[in-house]
Amino acid sequence: MTPAVDHYDRLLAEHYTWMLGGDVPGLVPTQRELLVDLGVDPGTGGGFAVDLGCGPGHTSLALASLGFGTVLAVDLSRPLLAELTDYAREVPAVRPVLADVRTVLRERVPAGTADAVVCLGDTLTHLPSRGDVAALLNDVAAALAPDGVAVLSYRDLTVALTGTDRFLPVRATGDRIMTSFLEYPDDDNAYTVVVHDLVHTRQDPGDDWTLRTSSYRKLRLSHEWVKRQCRTAGLRVVGDHQGARGGLRTVALRLVG
């Protein structure tokens, strides 16, 4: 089990859908629009897509709504896959798979058969090492069909925040408040950032708040480094979007040649 998976099992999985707004099906139209803007298209034959780090499944459901005949939805979080299974009961194209994103393409996807491979929601920075990221990009290139497209999103955490900027409000409702705090260790040459997640919950207004916490390390990946690794893997950038301050960087990729 990687530290990120352990962190999700201990704390984050049960709050993840709430973090997204609490309505996974409601996120599908926006996610579908994003995919279309990035050139994700199943074509006329149904198409085969892979969603790496699918979480509760809003991207997998968006891929199915675009017309992909098979969507392999991959995650290592059993609770999040269980959520997706519930949402996808009427969507037979979506196939939840409990598997490691680092190996699933080699193990489950024949070379040159994927019309789309997506890895969104900062999944790349959850991998244990930059070597794992580079290896995954090679696997993505091998899995893609000649006209296929890959979409990645990740946060560039290479610029360290200071002072109170390290406290990041995530979401607050009447029964739940979540804040993340970033710590930059001086023992790893700016390789990772330690994320401390703090979740306060209460059952009813007026109740005392209960605090639960968990921490894990995320990779610090610069945008230029990721693009270099993509080129090395045989992938060219065809779309590049920068989110709002501190937001996700999203790139669309196709095979070179």
mmCIF file of C-alpha atoms in Angstrom:
data_model
loop_
_atom_site.group_PDB
_atom_site.id
_atom_site.type_symbol
_atom_site.label_atom_id
_atom_site.label_comp_id
_atom_site.label_asym_id
_atom_site.label_seq_id
_atom_site.Cartn_x
_atom_site.Cartn_y
_atom_site.Cartn_z
ATOM 1 C CA MET A 1 0.000 0.000 0.000
ATOM 2 C CA THR A 2 1.375 3.430 -0.969
ATOM 3 C CA PRO A 3 1.209 6.327 1.522
ATOM 4 C CA ALA A 4 -1.447 8.016 -0.631
ATOM 5 C CA VAL A 5 -3.695 4.936 -0.603
ATOM 6 C CA ASP A 6 -3.274 4.629 3.166
ATOM 7 C CA HIS A 7 -4.183 8.319 3.559
ATOM 8 C CA TYR A 8 -7.363 7.824 1.531
ATOM 9 C CA ASP A 9 -8.307 4.717 3.500
ATOM 10 C CA ARG A 10 -7.725 6.439 6.859
ATOM 11 C CA LEU A 11 -9.418 9.768 6.102
ATOM 12 C CA LEU A 12 -9.934 11.154 2.649
ATOM 13 C CA ALA A 13 -12.121 8.579 0.871
ATOM 14 C CA GLU A 14 -15.140 9.120 3.090
ATOM 15 C CA HIS A 15 -15.007 12.882 2.461
ATOM 16 C CA TYR A 16 -13.895 12.901 -1.168
ATOM 17 C CA THR A 17 -17.322 13.184 -2.796
ATOM 18 C CA TRP A 18 -18.240 15.925 -0.317
ATOM 19 C CA MET A 19 -15.007 17.740 -1.284
ATOM 20 C CA LEU A 20 -16.170 17.692 -4.897
ATOM 21 C CA GLY A 21 -19.493 19.268 -3.934
ATOM 22 C CA GLY A 22 -21.445 16.180 -2.929
ATOM 23 C CA ASP A 23 -23.038 15.481 -6.306
ATOM 24 C CA VAL A 24 -20.981 13.185 -8.552
ATOM 25 C CA PRO A 25 -23.625 12.853 -11.321
ATOM 26 C CA GLY A 26 -23.980 16.635 -11.274
ATOM 27 C CA LEU A 27 -20.291 16.976 -12.144
ATOM 28 C CA VAL A 28 -20.584 14.855 -15.285
ATOM 29 C CA PRO A 29 -21.725 17.586 -17.747
ATOM 30 C CA THR A 30 -18.828 19.887 -16.803
ATOM 31 C CA GLN A 31 -16.328 17.048 -16.987
ATOM 32 C CA ARG A 32 -17.731 15.973 -20.342
ATOM 33 C CA GLU A 33 -17.342 19.529 -21.673
ATOM 34 C CA LEU A 34 -13.711 19.611 -20.500
ATOM 35 C CA LEU A 35 -12.960 16.315 -22.254
ATOM 36 C CA VAL A 36 -14.562 17.483 -25.492
ATOM 37 C CA ASP A 37 -12.552 20.730 -25.398
ATOM 38 C CA LEU A 38 -9.373 18.632 -25.038
ATOM 39 C CA GLY A 39 -10.177 16.506 -28.078
ATOM 40 C CA VAL A 40 -11.436 13.360 -26.362
ATOM 41 C CA ASP A 41 -13.714 11.628 -28.865
ATOM 42 C CA PRO A 42 -14.821 7.979 -29.036
ATOM 43 C CA GLY A 43 -15.326 8.132 -32.777
ATOM 44 C CA THR A 44 -18.090 6.184 -34.448
ATOM 45 C CA GLY A 45 -17.095 2.722 -33.240
ATOM 46 C CA GLY A 46 -17.727 3.143 -29.512
ATOM 47 C CA GLY A 47 -14.105 3.434 -28.398
ATOM 48 C CA PHE A 48 -12.156 2.194 -25.395
ATOM 49 C CA ALA A 49 -11.124 4.571 -22.601
ATOM 50 C CA VAL A 50 -9.114 4.183 -19.389
ATOM 51 C CA ASP A 51 -9.648 6.439 -16.375
ATOM 52 C CA LEU A 52 -6.611 6.198 -14.077
ATOM 53 C CA GLY A 53 -7.318 7.244 -10.489
ATOM 54 C CA CYS A 54 -11.041 7.407 -11.186
ATOM 55 C CA GLY A 55 -12.163 8.156 -7.616
ATOM 56 C CA PRO A 56 -15.983 8.175 -7.306
ATOM 57 C CA GLY A 57 -16.264 8.209 -11.075
ATOM 58 C CA HIS A 58 -17.380 11.560 -12.451
ATOM 59 C CA THR A 59 -14.818 11.361 -15.275
ATOM 60 C CA SER A 60 -15.616 7.718 -16.026
ATOM 61 C CA LEU A 61 -19.314 8.581 -16.258
ATOM 62 C CA ALA A 62 -18.466 11.553 -18.509
ATOM 63 C CA LEU A 63 -16.458 9.294 -20.825
ATOM 64 C CA ALA A 64 -19.391 6.875 -21.030
ATOM 65 C CA SER A 65 -21.770 9.750 -21.775
ATOM 66 C CA LEU A 66 -19.512 10.773 -24.669
ATOM 67 C CA GLY A 67 -20.142 7.369 -26.223
ATOM 68 C CA PHE A 68 -17.154 5.241 -25.222
ATOM 69 C CA GLY A 69 -18.278 1.624 -25.324
ATOM 70 C CA THR A 70 -15.891 0.538 -22.560
ATOM 71 C CA VAL A 71 -14.454 2.688 -19.777
ATOM 72 C CA LEU A 72 -11.938 0.966 -17.530
ATOM 73 C CA ALA A 73 -12.232 2.867 -14.229
ATOM 74 C CA VAL A 74 -9.117 2.223 -12.134
ATOM 75 C CA ASP A 75 -8.450 3.053 -8.492
ATOM 76 C CA LEU A 76 -6.980 1.507 -5.351
ATOM 77 C CA SER A 77 -9.612 2.954 -3.012
ATOM 78 C CA ARG A 78 -12.291 0.358 -2.315
ATOM 79 C CA PRO A 79 -14.753 2.914 -0.853
ATOM 80 C CA LEU A 80 -14.477 5.195 -3.887
ATOM 81 C CA LEU A 81 -14.846 2.290 -6.310
ATOM 82 C CA ALA A 82 -17.926 1.180 -4.360
ATOM 83 C CA GLU A 83 -19.408 4.651 -4.871
ATOM 84 C CA LEU A 84 -18.672 4.481 -8.578
ATOM 85 C CA THR A 85 -20.253 1.037 -8.810
ATOM 86 C CA ASP A 86 -23.474 2.460 -7.378
ATOM 87 C CA TYR A 87 -23.478 5.399 -9.796
ATOM 88 C CA ALA A 88 -22.713 3.153 -12.771
ATOM 89 C CA ARG A 89 -25.417 0.525 -12.231
ATOM 90 C CA GLU A 90 -27.283 1.874 -15.257
ATOM 91 C CA VAL A 91 -24.081 2.606 -17.202
ATOM 92 C CA PRO A 92 -22.734 -0.766 -18.385
ATOM 93 C CA ALA A 93 -19.861 0.832 -20.297
ATOM 94 C CA VAL A 94 -18.145 1.720 -16.985
ATOM 95 C CA ARG A 95 -16.127 -1.151 -15.538
ATOM 96 C CA PRO A 96 -14.628 -0.444 -12.083
ATOM 97 C CA VAL A 97 -11.269 -2.129 -11.500
ATOM 98 C CA LEU A 98 -9.337 -2.312 -8.240
ATOM 99 C CA ALA A 99 -5.772 -1.977 -9.524
ATOM 100 C CA ASP A 100 -2.592 0.076 -9.293
ATOM 101 C CA VAL A 101 -2.360 2.810 -11.926
ATOM 102 C CA ARG A 102 1.379 2.082 -12.165
ATOM 103 C CA THR A 103 0.823 -1.389 -13.613
ATOM 104 C CA VAL A 104 -2.736 -1.598 -14.918
ATOM 105 C CA LEU A 105 -1.993 -0.439 -18.466
ATOM 106 C CA ARG A 106 0.642 -3.134 -18.943
ATOM 107 C CA GLU A 107 -1.524 -5.775 -17.292
ATOM 108 C CA ARG A 108 -4.993 -4.960 -18.643
ATOM 109 C CA VAL A 109 -4.666 -2.898 -21.839
ATOM 110 C CA PRO A 110 -3.225 -4.409 -25.024
ATOM 111 C CA ALA A 111 -0.736 -2.125 -26.748
ATOM 112 C CA GLY A 112 -2.225 0.350 -29.199
ATOM 113 C CA THR A 113 -5.869 -0.212 -28.227
ATOM 114 C CA ALA A 114 -6.871 2.721 -25.988
ATOM 115 C CA ASP A 115 -8.676 5.565 -27.728
ATOM 116 C CA ALA A 116 -8.368 7.679 -24.590
ATOM 117 C CA VAL A 117 -6.342 7.477 -21.378
ATOM 118 C CA VAL A 118 -7.101 10.058 -18.714
ATOM 119 C CA CYS A 119 -5.332 10.604 -15.392
ATOM 120 C CA LEU A 120 -6.957 13.543 -13.650
ATOM 121 C CA GLY A 121 -7.402 15.026 -10.199
ATOM 122 C CA ASP A 122 -3.711 15.294 -9.260
ATOM 123 C CA THR A 123 -3.234 11.513 -9.406
ATOM 124 C CA LEU A 124 0.284 11.884 -10.825
ATOM 125 C CA THR A 125 1.556 13.634 -7.698
ATOM 126 C CA HIS A 126 0.236 10.749 -5.564
ATOM 127 C CA LEU A 127 2.690 8.297 -7.111
ATOM 128 C CA PRO A 128 5.666 7.312 -4.918
ATOM 129 C CA SER A 129 8.420 8.668 -7.171
ATOM 130 C CA ARG A 130 9.136 10.684 -10.297
ATOM 131 C CA GLY A 131 10.439 7.469 -11.819
ATOM 132 C CA ASP A 132 6.918 6.048 -11.421
ATOM 133 C CA VAL A 133 5.521 9.069 -13.261
ATOM 134 C CA ALA A 134 7.968 8.643 -16.138
ATOM 135 C CA ALA A 135 7.209 4.917 -16.355
ATOM 136 C CA LEU A 136 3.467 5.596 -16.385
ATOM 137 C CA LEU A 137 3.857 8.041 -19.272
ATOM 138 C CA ASN A 138 5.697 5.347 -21.221
ATOM 139 C CA ASP A 139 2.815 2.959 -20.497
ATOM 140 C CA VAL A 140 0.286 5.563 -21.644
ATOM 141 C CA ALA A 141 2.128 5.983 -24.949
ATOM 142 C CA ALA A 142 2.239 2.206 -25.436
ATOM 143 C CA ALA A 143 -1.473 1.815 -24.668
ATOM 144 C CA LEU A 144 -2.729 4.573 -26.991
ATOM 145 C CA ALA A 145 -4.202 3.778 -30.375
ATOM 146 C CA PRO A 146 -2.581 5.724 -33.255
ATOM 147 C CA ASP A 147 -5.290 8.402 -33.135
ATOM 148 C CA GLY A 148 -5.786 8.194 -29.375
ATOM 149 C CA VAL A 149 -5.548 11.031 -26.878
ATOM 150 C CA ALA A 150 -4.293 11.187 -23.298
ATOM 151 C CA VAL A 151 -5.276 13.836 -20.742
ATOM 152 C CA LEU A 152 -3.325 14.501 -17.544
ATOM 153 C CA SER A 153 -3.920 16.951 -14.727
ATOM 154 C CA TYR A 154 -1.681 17.750 -11.788
ATOM 155 C CA ARG A 155 -0.647 20.603 -9.535
ATOM 156 C CA ASP A 156 2.769 22.146 -9.992
ATOM 157 C CA LEU A 157 3.888 22.376 -6.363
ATOM 158 C CA THR A 158 7.504 23.287 -7.091
ATOM 159 C CA VAL A 159 7.107 26.865 -5.811
ATOM 160 C CA ALA A 160 6.924 26.642 -2.031
ATOM 161 C CA LEU A 161 4.210 28.612 -0.265
ATOM 162 C CA THR A 162 5.157 30.514 2.870
ATOM 163 C CA GLY A 163 3.468 31.711 6.030
ATOM 164 C CA THR A 164 -0.311 31.503 6.164
ATOM 165 C CA ASP A 165 -0.472 30.821 2.403
ATOM 166 C CA ARG A 166 0.349 27.227 3.360
ATOM 167 C CA PHE A 167 -3.157 26.883 4.861
ATOM 168 C CA LEU A 168 -5.562 25.941 2.059
ATOM 169 C CA PRO A 169 -9.314 25.934 2.739
ATOM 170 C CA VAL A 170 -10.943 23.043 0.886
ATOM 171 C CA ARG A 171 -14.641 23.253 1.748
ATOM 172 C CA ALA A 172 -16.908 24.208 4.636
ATOM 173 C CA THR A 173 -20.528 23.261 5.337
ATOM 174 C CA GLY A 174 -22.637 23.216 8.476
ATOM 175 C CA ASP A 175 -21.437 19.770 9.480
ATOM 176 C CA ARG A 176 -17.931 19.651 8.014
ATOM 177 C CA ILE A 177 -14.879 21.878 7.568
ATOM 178 C CA MET A 178 -11.751 20.774 5.737
ATOM 179 C CA THR A 179 -8.405 22.548 5.562
ATOM 180 C CA SER A 180 -5.082 21.395 4.147
ATOM 181 C CA PHE A 181 -1.702 22.562 5.398
ATOM 182 C CA LEU A 182 1.438 22.209 3.283
ATOM 183 C CA GLU A 183 4.847 21.526 4.798
ATOM 184 C CA TYR A 184 8.042 21.619 2.765
ATOM 185 C CA PRO A 185 10.607 19.210 4.257
ATOM 186 C CA ASP A 186 14.264 20.195 4.029
ATOM 187 C CA ASP A 187 15.455 16.597 3.866
ATOM 188 C CA ASP A 188 14.542 15.643 0.291
ATOM 189 C CA ASN A 189 15.877 18.379 -2.026
ATOM 190 C CA ALA A 190 12.427 19.748 -2.898
ATOM 191 C CA TYR A 191 11.251 16.322 -4.069
ATOM 192 C CA THR A 192 7.986 16.243 -2.113
ATOM 193 C CA VAL A 193 5.557 18.321 -0.099
ATOM 194 C CA VAL A 194 3.855 16.967 3.017
ATOM 195 C CA VAL A 195 0.093 17.502 2.932
ATOM 196 C CA HIS A 196 -1.683 17.587 6.291
ATOM 197 C CA ASP A 197 -5.469 17.250 5.915
ATOM 198 C CA LEU A 198 -7.624 18.414 8.830
ATOM 199 C CA VAL A 199 -11.333 17.570 8.866
ATOM 200 C CA HIS A 200 -13.685 18.916 11.540
ATOM 201 C CA THR A 201 -17.115 17.239 11.733
ATOM 202 C CA ARG A 202 -20.211 17.497 13.907
ATOM 203 C CA GLN A 203 -23.613 15.823 13.815
ATOM 204 C CA ASP A 204 -25.841 18.801 14.629
ATOM 205 C CA PRO A 205 -25.524 22.574 15.048
ATOM 206 C CA GLY A 206 -24.412 23.312 18.560
ATOM 207 C CA ASP A 207 -22.504 20.038 18.905
ATOM 208 C CA ASP A 208 -18.802 20.070 19.623
ATOM 209 C CA TRP A 209 -16.563 19.649 16.617
ATOM 210 C CA THR A 210 -14.520 16.452 16.209
ATOM 211 C CA LEU A 211 -11.141 16.741 14.505
ATOM 212 C CA ARG A 212 -9.547 13.992 12.441
ATOM 213 C CA THR A 213 -6.205 14.399 10.677
ATOM 214 C CA SER A 214 -3.952 12.523 8.317
ATOM 215 C CA SER A 215 -0.794 13.344 6.377
ATOM 216 C CA TYR A 216 1.024 12.097 3.300
ATOM 217 C CA ARG A 217 3.669 13.210 0.852
ATOM 218 C CA LYS A 218 2.945 14.363 -2.682
ATOM 219 C CA LEU A 219 5.458 14.734 -5.478
ATOM 220 C CA ARG A 220 6.548 18.173 -6.593
ATOM 221 C CA LEU A 221 6.372 17.999 -10.388
ATOM 222 C CA SER A 222 7.178 21.054 -12.455
ATOM 223 C CA HIS A 223 5.173 21.598 -15.616
ATOM 224 C CA GLU A 224 8.331 21.714 -17.713
ATOM 225 C CA TRP A 225 9.557 18.419 -16.232
ATOM 226 C CA VAL A 226 6.269 16.694 -17.029
ATOM 227 C CA LYS A 227 6.338 17.980 -20.603
ATOM 228 C CA ARG A 228 9.922 16.718 -21.040
ATOM 229 C CA GLN A 229 8.929 13.283 -19.781
ATOM 230 C CA CYS A 230 5.991 13.263 -22.185
ATOM 231 C CA ARG A 231 8.292 14.013 -25.111
ATOM 232 C CA THR A 232 10.695 11.288 -23.981
ATOM 233 C CA ALA A 233 7.801 8.833 -23.881
ATOM 234 C CA GLY A 234 6.782 9.741 -27.444
ATOM 235 C CA LEU A 235 3.872 12.032 -26.556
ATOM 236 C CA ARG A 236 3.358 15.561 -27.853
ATOM 237 C CA VAL A 237 1.357 18.247 -26.068
ATOM 238 C CA VAL A 238 -1.667 19.355 -28.109
ATOM 239 C CA GLY A 239 -3.537 21.194 -25.351
ATOM 240 C CA ASP A 240 -2.336 23.002 -22.230
ATOM 241 C CA HIS A 241 -4.588 24.667 -19.650
ATOM 242 C CA GLN A 242 -3.659 26.394 -16.397
ATOM 243 C CA GLY A 243 -6.357 26.563 -13.734
ATOM 244 C CA ALA A 244 -6.913 29.397 -11.295
ATOM 245 C CA ARG A 245 -4.330 30.247 -8.641
ATOM 246 C CA GLY A 246 -2.963 26.993 -7.280
ATOM 247 C CA GLY A 247 -5.254 25.023 -9.561
ATOM 248 C CA LEU A 248 -4.639 22.024 -11.717
ATOM 249 C CA ARG A 249 -2.518 22.052 -14.837
ATOM 250 C CA THR A 250 -4.233 20.039 -17.580
ATOM 251 C CA VAL A 251 -2.517 18.795 -20.724
ATOM 252 C CA ALA A 252 -3.801 16.845 -23.715
ATOM 253 C CA LEU A 253 -1.359 14.531 -25.461
ATOM 254 C CA ARG A 254 -1.144 12.565 -28.681
ATOM 255 C CA LEU A 255 1.482 10.207 -30.038
ATOM 256 C CA VAL A 256 4.422 11.775 -31.852
ATOM 257 C CA GLY A 257 4.373 11.157 -35.579
#
